[in-house]
MMTF fields as JSON, N, C-alpha, C and O atoms, coordinates in Angstrom:
{
  "mmtfVersion": "1.0.0",
  "mmtfProducer": "UNKNOWN",
  "numBonds": 427,
  "numAtoms": 428,
  "numGroups": 107,
  "numChains": 1,
  "numModels": 1,
  "chainsPerModel": [1],
  "groupsPerChain": [107],
  "chainIdList": ["A"],
  "bondAtomList": [4, 2, 8, 6, 12, 10, 16, 14, 20, 18, 24, 22, 28, 26, 32, 30, 36, 34, 40, 38, 44, 42, 48, 46, 52, 50, 56, 54, 60, 58, 64, 62, 68, 66, 72, 70, 76, 74, 80, 78, 84, 82, 88, 86, 92, 90, 96, 94, 100, 98, 104, 102, 108, 106, 112, 110, 116, 114, 120, 118, 124, 122, 128, 126, 132, 130, 136, 134, 140, 138, 144, 142, 148, 146, 152, 150, 156, 154, 160, 158, 164, 162, 168, 166, 172, 170, 176, 174, 180, 178, 184, 182, 188, 186, 192, 190, 196, 194, 200, 198, 204, 202, 208, 206, 212, 210, 216, 214, 220, 218, 224, 222, 228, 226, 232, 230, 236, 234, 240, 238, 244, 242, 248, 246, 252, 250, 256, 254, 260, 258, 264, 262, 268, 266, 272, 270, 276, 274, 280, 278, 284, 282, 288, 286, 292, 290, 296, 294, 300, 298, 304, 302, 308, 306, 312, 310, 316, 314, 320, 318, 324, 322, 328, 326, 332, 330, 336, 334, 340, 338, 344, 342, 348, 346, 352, 350, 356, 354, 360, 358, 364, 362, 368, 366, 372, 370, 376, 374, 380, 378, 384, 382, 388, 386, 392, 390, 396, 394, 400, 398, 404, 402, 408, 406, 412, 410, 416, 414, 420, 418, 424, 422],
  "bondOrderList": [1, 1, 1, 1, 1, 1, 1, 1, 1, 1, 1, 1, 1, 1, 1, 1, 1, 1, 1, 1, 1, 1, 1, 1, 1, 1, 1, 1, 1, 1, 1, 1, 1, 1, 1, 1, 1, 1, 1, 1, 1, 1, 1, 1, 1, 1, 1, 1, 1, 1, 1, 1, 1, 1, 1, 1, 1, 1, 1, 1, 1, 1, 1, 1, 1, 1, 1, 1, 1, 1, 1, 1, 1, 1, 1, 1, 1, 1, 1, 1, 1, 1, 1, 1, 1, 1, 1, 1, 1, 1, 1, 1, 1, 1, 1, 1, 1, 1, 1, 1, 1, 1, 1, 1, 1, 1],
  "groupList": [{"groupName": "MET", "atomNameList": ["N", "CA", "C", "O"], "elementList": ["N", "C", "C", "O"], "formalChargeList": [0, 0, 0, 0], "bondAtomList": [1, 0, 2, 1, 3, 2], "bondOrderList": [1, 1, 2], "singleLetterCode": "M", "chemCompType": "L-PEPTIDE LINKING"}, {"groupName": "ARG", "atomNameList": ["N", "CA", "C", "O"], "elementList": ["N", "C", "C", "O"], "formalChargeList": [0, 0, 0, 0], "bondAtomList": [1, 0, 2, 1, 3, 2], "bondOrderList": [1, 1, 2], "singleLetterCode": "R", "chemCompType": "L-PEPTIDE LINKING"}, {"groupName": "LYS", "atomNameList": ["N", "CA", "C", "O"], "elementList": ["N", "C", "C", "O"], "formalChargeList": [0, 0, 0, 0], "bondAtomList": [1, 0, 2, 1, 3, 2], "bondOrderList": [1, 1, 2], "singleLetterCode": "K", "chemCompType": "L-PEPTIDE LINKING"}, {"groupName": "ILE", "atomNameList": ["N", "CA", "C", "O"], "elementList": ["N", "C", "C", "O"], "formalChargeList": [0, 0, 0, 0], "bondAtomList": [1, 0, 2, 1, 3, 2], "bondOrderList": [1, 1, 2], "singleLetterCode": "I", "chemCompType": "L-PEPTIDE LINKING"}, {"groupName": "LEU", "atomNameList": ["N", "CA", "C", "O"], "elementList": ["N", "C", "C", "O"], "formalChargeList": [0, 0, 0, 0], "bondAtomList": [1, 0, 2, 1, 3, 2], "bondOrderList": [1, 1, 2], "singleLetterCode": "L", "chemCompType": "L-PEPTIDE LINKING"}, {"groupName": "ALA", "atomNameList": ["N", "CA", "C", "O"], "elementList": ["N", "C", "C", "O"], "formalChargeList": [0, 0, 0, 0], "bondAtomList": [1, 0, 2, 1, 3, 2], "bondOrderList": [1, 1, 2], "singleLetterCode": "A", "chemCompType": "L-PEPTIDE LINKING"}, {"groupName": "PHE", "atomNameList": ["N", "CA", "C", "O"], "elementList": ["N", "C", "C", "O"], "formalChargeList": [0, 0, 0, 0], "bondAtomList": [1, 0, 2, 1, 3, 2], "bondOrderList": [1, 1, 2], "singleLetterCode": "F", "chemCompType": "L-PEPTIDE LINKING"}, {"groupName": "THR", "atomNameList": ["N", "CA", "C", "O"], "elementList": ["N", "C", "C", "O"], "formalChargeList": [0, 0, 0, 0], "bondAtomList": [1, 0, 2, 1, 3, 2], "bondOrderList": [1, 1, 2], "singleLetterCode": "T", "chemCompType": "L-PEPTIDE LINKING"}, {"groupName": "GLY", "atomNameList": ["N", "CA", "C", "O"], "elementList": ["N", "C", "C", "O"], "formalChargeList": [0, 0, 0, 0], "bondAtomList": [1, 0, 2, 1, 3, 2], "bondOrderList": [1, 1, 2], "singleLetterCode": "G", "chemCompType": "PEPTIDE LINKING"}, {"groupName": "SER", "atomNameList": ["N", "CA", "C", "O"], "elementList": ["N", "C", "C", "O"], "formalChargeList": [0, 0, 0, 0], "bondAtomList": [1, 0, 2, 1, 3, 2], "bondOrderList": [1, 1, 2], "singleLetterCode": "S", "chemCompType": "L-PEPTIDE LINKING"}, {"groupName": "GLU", "atomNameList": ["N", "CA", "C", "O"], "elementList": ["N", "C", "C", "O"], "formalChargeList": [0, 0, 0, 0], "bondAtomList": [1, 0, 2, 1, 3, 2], "bondOrderList": [1, 1, 2], "singleLetterCode": "E", "chemCompType": "L-PEPTIDE LINKING"}, {"groupName": "ASP", "atomNameList": ["N", "CA", "C", "O"], "elementList": ["N", "C", "C", "O"], "formalChargeList": [0, 0, 0, 0], "bondAtomList": [1, 0, 2, 1, 3, 2], "bondOrderList": [1, 1, 2], "singleLetterCode": "D", "chemCompType": "L-PEPTIDE LINKING"}, {"groupName": "VAL", "atomNameList": ["N", "CA", "C", "O"], "elementList": ["N", "C", "C", "O"], "formalChargeList": [0, 0, 0, 0], "bondAtomList": [1, 0, 2, 1, 3, 2], "bondOrderList": [1, 1, 2], "singleLetterCode": "V", "chemCompType": "L-PEPTIDE LINKING"}, {"groupName": "TYR", "atomNameList": ["N", "CA", "C", "O"], "elementList": ["N", "C", "C", "O"], "formalChargeList": [0, 0, 0, 0], "bondAtomList": [1, 0, 2, 1, 3, 2], "bondOrderList": [1, 1, 2], "singleLetterCode": "Y", "chemCompType": "L-PEPTIDE LINKING"}, {"groupName": "ASN", "atomNameList": ["N", "CA", "C", "O"], "elementList": ["N", "C", "C", "O"], "formalChargeList": [0, 0, 0, 0], "bondAtomList": [1, 0, 2, 1, 3, 2], "bondOrderList": [1, 1, 2], "singleLetterCode": "N", "chemCompType": "L-PEPTIDE LINKING"}, {"groupName": "GLN", "atomNameList": ["N", "CA", "C", "O"], "elementList": ["N", "C", "C", "O"], "formalChargeList": [0, 0, 0, 0], "bondAtomList": [1, 0, 2, 1, 3, 2], "bondOrderList": [1, 1, 2], "singleLetterCode": "Q", "chemCompType": "L-PEPTIDE LINKING"}],
  "groupTypeList": [0, 1, 2, 3, 4, 5, 3, 6, 6, 7, 6, 8, 6, 4, 9, 5, 4, 10, 6, 11, 6, 4, 1, 5, 10, 2, 6, 11, 9, 12, 9, 8, 6, 1, 9, 13, 9, 6, 12, 12, 7, 11, 2, 14, 2, 14, 7, 9, 14, 12, 9, 2, 6, 4, 8, 4, 14, 10, 14, 6, 3, 12, 12, 4, 2, 4, 1, 12, 12, 14, 9, 2, 2, 10, 13, 13, 4, 15, 12, 13, 11, 2, 14, 8, 3, 2, 15, 15, 10, 4, 13, 10, 9, 9, 9, 8, 12, 5, 2, 3, 4, 10, 9, 5, 9, 1, 4],
  "groupIdList": [1, 2, 3, 4, 5, 6, 7, 8, 9, 10, 11, 12, 13, 14, 15, 16, 17, 18, 19, 20, 21, 22, 23, 24, 25, 26, 27, 28, 29, 30, 31, 32, 33, 34, 35, 36, 37, 38, 39, 40, 41, 42, 43, 44, 45, 46, 47, 48, 49, 50, 51, 52, 53, 54, 55, 56, 57, 58, 59, 60, 61, 62, 63, 64, 65, 66, 67, 68, 69, 70, 71, 72, 73, 74, 75, 76, 77, 78, 79, 80, 81, 82, 83, 84, 85, 86, 87, 88, 89, 90, 91, 92, 93, 94, 95, 96, 97, 98, 99, 100, 101, 102, 103, 104, 105, 106, 107],
  "secStructList": [7, 7, 2, 2, 2, 2, 2, 2, 2, 2, 6, 6, 1, 6, 6, 1, 7, 7, 3, 3, 3, 3, 3, 7, 7, 6, 6, 7, 7, 7, 1, 1, 1, 7, 7, 3, 3, 3, 3, 3, 3, 3, 6, 6, 6, 5, 1, 2, 2, 2, 2, 6, 6, 6, 6, 7, 7, 6, 6, 1, 3, 3, 3, 3, 3, 3, 3, 3, 3, 6, 6, 3, 3, 3, 7, 7, 3, 3, 3, 3, 7, 1, 1, 1, 7, 3, 3, 3, 3, 7, 7, 6, 6, 1, 2, 2, 2, 2, 2, 2, 2, 2, 1, 1, 6, 6, 7],
  "xCoordList": [26.645, 26.728, 26.643, 27.443, 25.598, 25.275, 24.01, 24.109, 22.983, 21.744, 21.704, 20.994, 22.517, 22.749, 22.784, 21.907, 24.104, 24.471, 22.392, 21.955, 21.734, 20.739, 19.262, 18.262, 19.358, 18.55, 18.439, 17.468, 19.857, 20.365, 20.428, 20.614, 20.479, 20.231, 18.79, 18.46, 17.803, 16.795, 16.337, 16.406, 15.825, 15.985, 16.55, 15.824, 17.369, 18.249, 17.198, 16.746, 16.99, 15.964, 14.836, 15.23, 13.753, 12.692, 12.465, 11.267, 13.319, 13.35, 13.644, 13.648, 13.985, 15.072, 13.688, 13.807, 12.409, 11.225, 10.871, 10.705, 10.639, 9.508, 8.158, 8.131, 7.504, 5.587, 5.617, 6.416, 4.737, 4.143, 2.589, 2.429, 1.484, 0.104, -0.938, -1.563, -1.206, -2.48, -3.653, -4.145, -3.831, -5.525, -6.309, -5.786, -7.41, -8.13, -8.975, -8.917, -10.106, -11.479, -12.436, -13.058, -12.318, -12.572, -13.092, -14.013, -11.887, -12.023, -12.396, -11.967, -13.117, -13.716, -14.926, -15.857, -15.3, -16.209, -17.463, -17.339, -18.371, -19.162, -20.114, -20.86, -20.529, -21.477, -21.06, -19.874, -21.792, -21.438, -20.015, -20.178, -18.977, -17.861, -17.349, -17.003, -17.316, -16.587, -15.163, -14.357, -14.974, -13.084, -12.666, -13.227, -11.467, -10.574, -9.564, -8.877, -9.662, -8.364, -7.303, -7.584, -5.633, -4.574, -4.554, -4.9, -4.101, -3.345, -1.407, -0.845, -0.887, 0.106, 1.634, 1.941, 2.206, 3.297, 4.421, 4.402, 5.773, 6.721, 7.219, 6.836, 7.938, 8.307, 8.527, 8.547, 8.66, 8.507, 7.28, 7.309, 6.227, 4.918, 4.269, 3.134, 5.286, 5.388, 4.31, 4.511, 3.229, 2.794, 3.424, 3.417, 3.944, 4.384, 5.45, 5.609, 6.671, 7.122, 6.776, 7.797, 5.803, 4.737, 4.074, 3.889, 3.635, 2.923, 4.033, 3.865, 5.512, 6.063, 7.139, 8.036, 6.684, 7.502, 6.617, 7.082, 5.624, 4.1, 4.212, 3.212, 5.065, 4.512, 3.98, 4.047, 3.315, 2.285, 2.322, 3.236, 1.307, 2.04, 1.628, 0.754, 2.474, 3.408, 1.861, 1.894, 0.723, -0.44, -1.246, -2.212, -1.418, -2.149, -1.607, -0.491, -2.71, -2.318, -2.73, -3.546, -2.038, -2.117, -2.726, -2.23, -4.232, -4.765, -5.095, -5.832, -4.239, -4.373, -5.985, -6.341, -6.58, -8.153, -8.002, -7.655, -8.57, -8.554, -9.692, -10.543, -10.017, -11.502, -11.057, -10.034, -11.976, -12.322, -13.436, -14.567, -13.111, -14.117, -13.677, -12.55, -15.214, -14.971, -13.167, -12.29, -13.541, -12.449, -11.113, -10.182, -11.178, -9.794, -9.666, -10.507, -8.155, -8.05, -7.606, -7.055, -7.907, -8.094, -7.737, -8.096, -6.467, -5.281, -6.085, -6.543, -6.013, -5.976, -5.986, -6.144, -5.753, -5.026, -5.709, -5.883, -5.98, -6.866, -6.088, -5.078, -6.364, -5.613, -6.381, -7.101, -6.365, -7.203, -6.628, -5.429, -7.026, -6.905, -6.567, -6.764, -6.047, -6.139, -7.025, -6.832, -8.248, -9.934, -10.649, -11.674, -10.019, -10.528, -11.276, -12.197, -10.886, -11.806, -11.358, -10.196, -11.452, -10.974, -9.794, -10.157, -9.204, -8.692, -8.767, -9.984, -8.654, -8.271, -7.795, -7.512, -7.939, -7.34, -6.095, -5.851, -5.438, -3.849, -4.178, -4.952, -3.388, -3.184, -1.917, -0.969, -1.846, -0.691, 0.406, 1.632, -0.416, 0.822, 1.697, 2.779, 1.952, 3.691, 3.902, 3.27, 5.369, 5.895, 5.879, 6.074, 5.597, 5.557, 4.38, 4.49, 2.946, 1.86, 2.557, 2.948, 2.609, 3.161, 3.691, 3.183, 5.263, 5.743, 5.188, 5.597, 3.681, 3.578, 2.108, 1.625, 1.708, 0.756, 1.412, 0.875, 2.48, 3.656, 3.926, 3.972, 4.174, 4.595, 2.809, 2.91, 1.808, 0.707, 0.128, -0.904, 0.905, -0.062, 0.801, 0.865, 1.551, 1.341, 0.53, 0.617, -0.237, -1.637, -2.856, -3.971],
  "yCoordList": [10.518, 9.559, 8.314, 7.701, 7.54, 6.397, 6.892, 6.399, 7.33, 7.842, 8.065, 7.404, 9.019, 9.521, 8.052, 7.739, 7.313, 5.876, 4.663, 3.821, 5.339, 3.851, 4.704, 4.039, 6.303, 6.868, 6.298, 5.889, 6.25, 6.2, 5.241, 5.029, 3.755, 2.79, 2.562, 1.614, 2.962, 2.604, 3.296, 2.639, 4.747, 5.297, 4.07, 3.078, 3.971, 3.273, 1.751, 1.416, 0.86, -0.26, 0.537, 1.021, 1.008, 1.694, 2.128, 2.087, 2.942, 3.076, 2.402, 2.896, 0.862, -0.072, -1.181, -2.194, -0.969, -2.062, -1.892, -0.941, -3.325, -4.02, -4.766, -5.467, -4.418, -4.685, -6.001, -6.38, -6.604, -7.421, -7.075, -6.176, -7.595, -8.12, -8.798, -8.877, -9.255, -10.75, -10.01, -8.98, -11.21, -11.06, -10.512, -10.792, -9.815, -9.83, -9.4, -8.392, -10.539, -10.146, -9.233, -8.194, -9.947, -9.126, -7.495, -6.984, -6.913, -5.326, -5.188, -4.221, -6.107, -5.4, -4.638, -5.372, -3.886, -2.999, -3.583, -3.76, -3.732, -3.602, -3.248, -3.923, -1.432, -0.96, 0.106, 0.021, 0.891, 1.295, 0.586, -0.372, 1.117, 0.151, -0.61, -0.269, -1.736, -2.81, -2.708, -2.504, -2.817, -2.915, -4.261, -5.013, -4.342, -5.684, -4.944, -3.962, -5.627, -5.492, -6.375, -7.552, -5.808, -6.125, -5.758, -4.577, -6.502, -6.265, -5.95, -6.555, -4.89, -4.282, -4.84, -4.213, -5.556, -6.142, -6.0, -5.675, -6.391, -6.3, -7.84, -8.714, -8.183, -9.452, -10.456, -11.658, -10.077, -10.895, -11.221, -11.956, -10.407, -11.001, -10.117, -10.091, -9.546, -8.482, -6.912, -6.37, -6.656, -5.854, -3.919, -2.846, -4.713, -3.059, -2.365, -1.175, -3.344, -2.343, -1.895, -1.396, -1.72, -0.953, 0.252, 1.251, 0.257, 1.044, 2.179, 3.372, 1.482, 2.21, 3.169, 3.895, 2.884, 3.105, 4.521, 5.457, 4.54, 5.489, 6.23, 6.901, 6.299, 6.866, 6.518, 7.11, 5.194, 5.468, 4.346, 3.523, 4.296, 3.342, 1.998, 1.823, 0.941, 0.01, -1.004, -1.9, -0.83, -1.716, -1.589, -2.309, -0.786, 0.037, -1.106, -1.045, -1.995, -2.548, -1.293, -0.389, -1.499, -0.82, -1.542, -2.526, -0.821, -2.109, -1.115, -0.142, -1.808, -1.12, -1.726, -2.898, -0.706, -1.145, -0.289, 0.852, -1.768, -1.705, -1.782, -2.449, -1.259, -1.289, -0.66, -0.028, -0.974, -0.913, 0.094, -0.002, 0.735, 2.305, 2.289, 2.369, 2.137, 2.423, 2.086, 2.726, 0.393, -0.216, 0.277, 0.016, 1.424, 1.457, 1.427, 1.828, 0.737, 0.397, 1.69, 2.436, 2.121, 2.712, 1.758, 0.655, 3.242, 1.868, 3.115, 4.213, 2.281, 3.915, 2.772, 1.575, 3.544, 3.092, 3.804, 4.986, 2.665, 2.717, 2.403, 1.708, 2.728, 2.051, 1.813, 2.733, 0.474, -0.111, -0.62, -0.866, -0.825, -1.155, -2.579, -3.236, -3.16, -4.468, -5.85, -7.04, -4.945, -5.238, -4.903, -5.463, -4.094, -4.663, -3.027, -2.716, -2.13, -0.625, 0.089, -0.314, 0.831, 1.243, 3.558, 4.301, 3.589, 4.803, 5.603, 5.696, 6.0, 7.108, 6.143, 4.994, 7.425, 7.171, 7.949, 9.107, 7.25, 7.533, 8.492, 8.192, 9.542, 9.965, 10.301, 10.779, 10.068, 9.595, 10.729, 10.636, 11.75, 13.425, 12.552, 12.903, 11.563, 11.722, 10.303, 9.686, 10.435, 10.131, 8.602, 7.816, 8.101, 6.317, 5.608, 4.64, 6.809, 6.147, 5.858, 4.747, 7.155, 6.773, 5.654, 4.928, 5.346, 4.243, 2.777, 1.926, 3.087, 1.586, 1.248, 0.208, 2.837, 2.861, 2.286, 1.788, 2.48, 2.511, 1.038, 0.517, -0.072, -1.167, -1.567, -2.78, -1.408, -1.903, -2.277, -2.867, -1.858, -1.394, -2.37, -2.131, -3.888, -4.821, -6.586, -7.789, -5.581, -6.397, -6.18, -6.69],
  "zCoordList": [15.222, 14.17, 14.163, 13.457, 14.988, 14.8, 14.832, 13.708, 14.947, 14.707, 13.037, 12.28, 12.677, 11.418, 10.314, 9.509, 10.597, 10.025, 10.052, 9.267, 11.487, 11.755, 10.89, 10.617, 10.53, 9.389, 8.416, 7.78, 8.234, 6.021, 6.212, 5.013, 6.852, 6.477, 6.757, 6.045, 7.433, 7.283, 5.91, 4.871, 5.895, 4.57, 3.595, 3.657, 2.96, 2.113, 1.767, 0.671, 3.451, 2.961, 2.676, 1.615, 2.85, 2.25, 1.648, 1.367, 0.877, -0.286, -1.414, -2.542, -1.028, -2.268, -2.271, -2.96, -1.505, -1.277, -2.142, -2.906, -2.077, -3.785, -2.845, -1.834, -3.417, -3.232, -3.853, -4.709, -3.37, -3.414, -3.152, -2.327, -3.672, -3.32, -3.416, -4.474, -2.581, -2.106, -1.798, -1.336, -2.358, -2.827, -1.643, -0.565, -1.573, 0.334, -0.526, -1.23, -0.419, -1.019, 0.02, -0.2, 1.102, 2.117, 2.339, 2.977, 1.377, 1.674, -0.034, -0.664, -0.605, -1.524, -2.053, -1.72, -2.506, -2.763, -3.966, -5.178, -3.284, -4.595, -4.92, -5.63, -4.269, -4.194, -5.727, -6.043, -6.483, -7.534, -8.517, -9.274, -8.357, -9.662, -8.696, -7.564, -9.238, -8.193, -8.016, -8.924, -7.142, -6.863, -6.301, -5.504, -6.98, -5.946, -5.231, -5.511, -4.322, -3.26, -2.887, -2.661, -2.75, -2.54, -1.683, -1.641, -0.167, 0.545, -0.135, -1.048, 0.687, 0.184, 1.003, 2.017, 0.727, 1.38, 0.502, -0.685, 1.503, 0.827, 0.469, 1.247, -0.506, -0.918, 0.115, -0.152, 1.07, 2.213, 3.339, 4.326, 2.813, 2.96, 4.275, 4.751, 4.563, 5.994, 5.068, 3.981, 6.132, 6.216, 6.295, 5.692, 7.677, 8.855, 8.311, 8.581, 7.115, 6.293, 5.249, 4.775, 4.432, 3.802, 4.475, 3.781, 5.976, 6.56, 6.897, 6.645, 7.672, 7.721, 6.815, 7.243, 5.268, 4.237, 3.997, 3.347, 4.453, 4.182, 5.362, 5.615, 6.097, 7.295, 8.572, 9.649, 8.169, 8.812, 10.172, 10.144, 11.409, 12.109, 11.547, 10.698, 12.213, 11.828, 11.662, 10.82, 12.387, 12.679, 11.831, 12.082, 10.525, 9.836, 8.21, 7.694, 7.75, 6.76, 5.575, 5.76, 4.521, 3.307, 2.249, 1.7, 1.879, 0.742, -0.605, -0.762, -1.422, -3.032, -3.834, -3.954, -4.201, -4.799, -6.125, -6.429, -6.933, -8.215, -8.824, -8.237, -9.929, -10.283, -11.72, -11.985, -12.435, -14.262, -14.398, -13.922, -14.872, -14.951, -16.789, -17.278, -17.606, -18.938, -19.84, -20.42, -19.344, -19.658, -19.629, -20.391, -18.112, -17.989, -16.311, -15.507, -15.992, -14.7, -14.335, -15.146, -12.65, -11.912, -10.556, -10.146, -9.928, -8.721, -7.684, -7.999, -6.099, -4.844, -4.256, -4.498, -3.345, -1.881, -0.474, -0.175, 0.169, 1.626, 2.88, 2.771, 3.739, 4.818, 5.956, 6.345, 6.732, 7.279, 8.765, 8.638, 9.941, 10.943, 10.956, 9.934, 12.075, 11.776, 11.912, 11.66, 12.521, 12.83, 11.144, 10.753, 10.479, 8.642, 8.926, 8.171, 9.913, 9.889, 8.932, 8.883, 8.171, 7.331, 8.295, 9.207, 7.842, 8.528, 7.384, 7.55, 6.778, 5.665, 4.072, 3.731, 3.525, 1.767, 1.414, 1.753, 0.779, 0.374, -1.21, -2.118, -1.101, -2.275, -3.012, -2.388, -4.352, -5.451, -4.613, -4.57, -4.013, -3.907, -3.247, -3.719, -2.393, -1.807, -3.164, -4.021, -2.487, -3.612, -3.356, -4.283, -1.82, -1.145, -2.299, -3.052, -1.987, -2.393, -4.026, -4.384, -4.926, -6.538, -6.952, -7.806, -6.086, -5.415, -6.053, -6.843, -4.985, -5.077, -6.147, -6.594, -6.265, -7.741, -9.096, -10.085, -8.854, -10.325, -10.123, -11.237, -8.924, -8.655, -8.791, -8.611, -8.921, -9.162, -10.67, -10.993, -11.253, -12.357, -13.782, -14.988, -12.65, -13.608, -13.096, -13.342, -12.243, -11.783, -13.068, -12.954]
}
């Protein structure tokens, strides 16, 4: 019973997570279309809760990339380790990724 309650409260906390975006020039891309990077955090500036929300190792950093193509904003997510080395891209097919991208539309 305790495990069920712990899972419920953890899931409830993570599903209610609000996101913040901190400008992070070190992850910008300048080849091709320029992209502007933002580290995705929770409202307390914590990156590990965002990683857990997406089912990733809590030591990873989720980075939102914003680029403007033909006057339209495009958003996508990439995952980096704490040393700044790219690990993977995240796709919108995940509901967690979709929630972050939806929150990013205010940028």
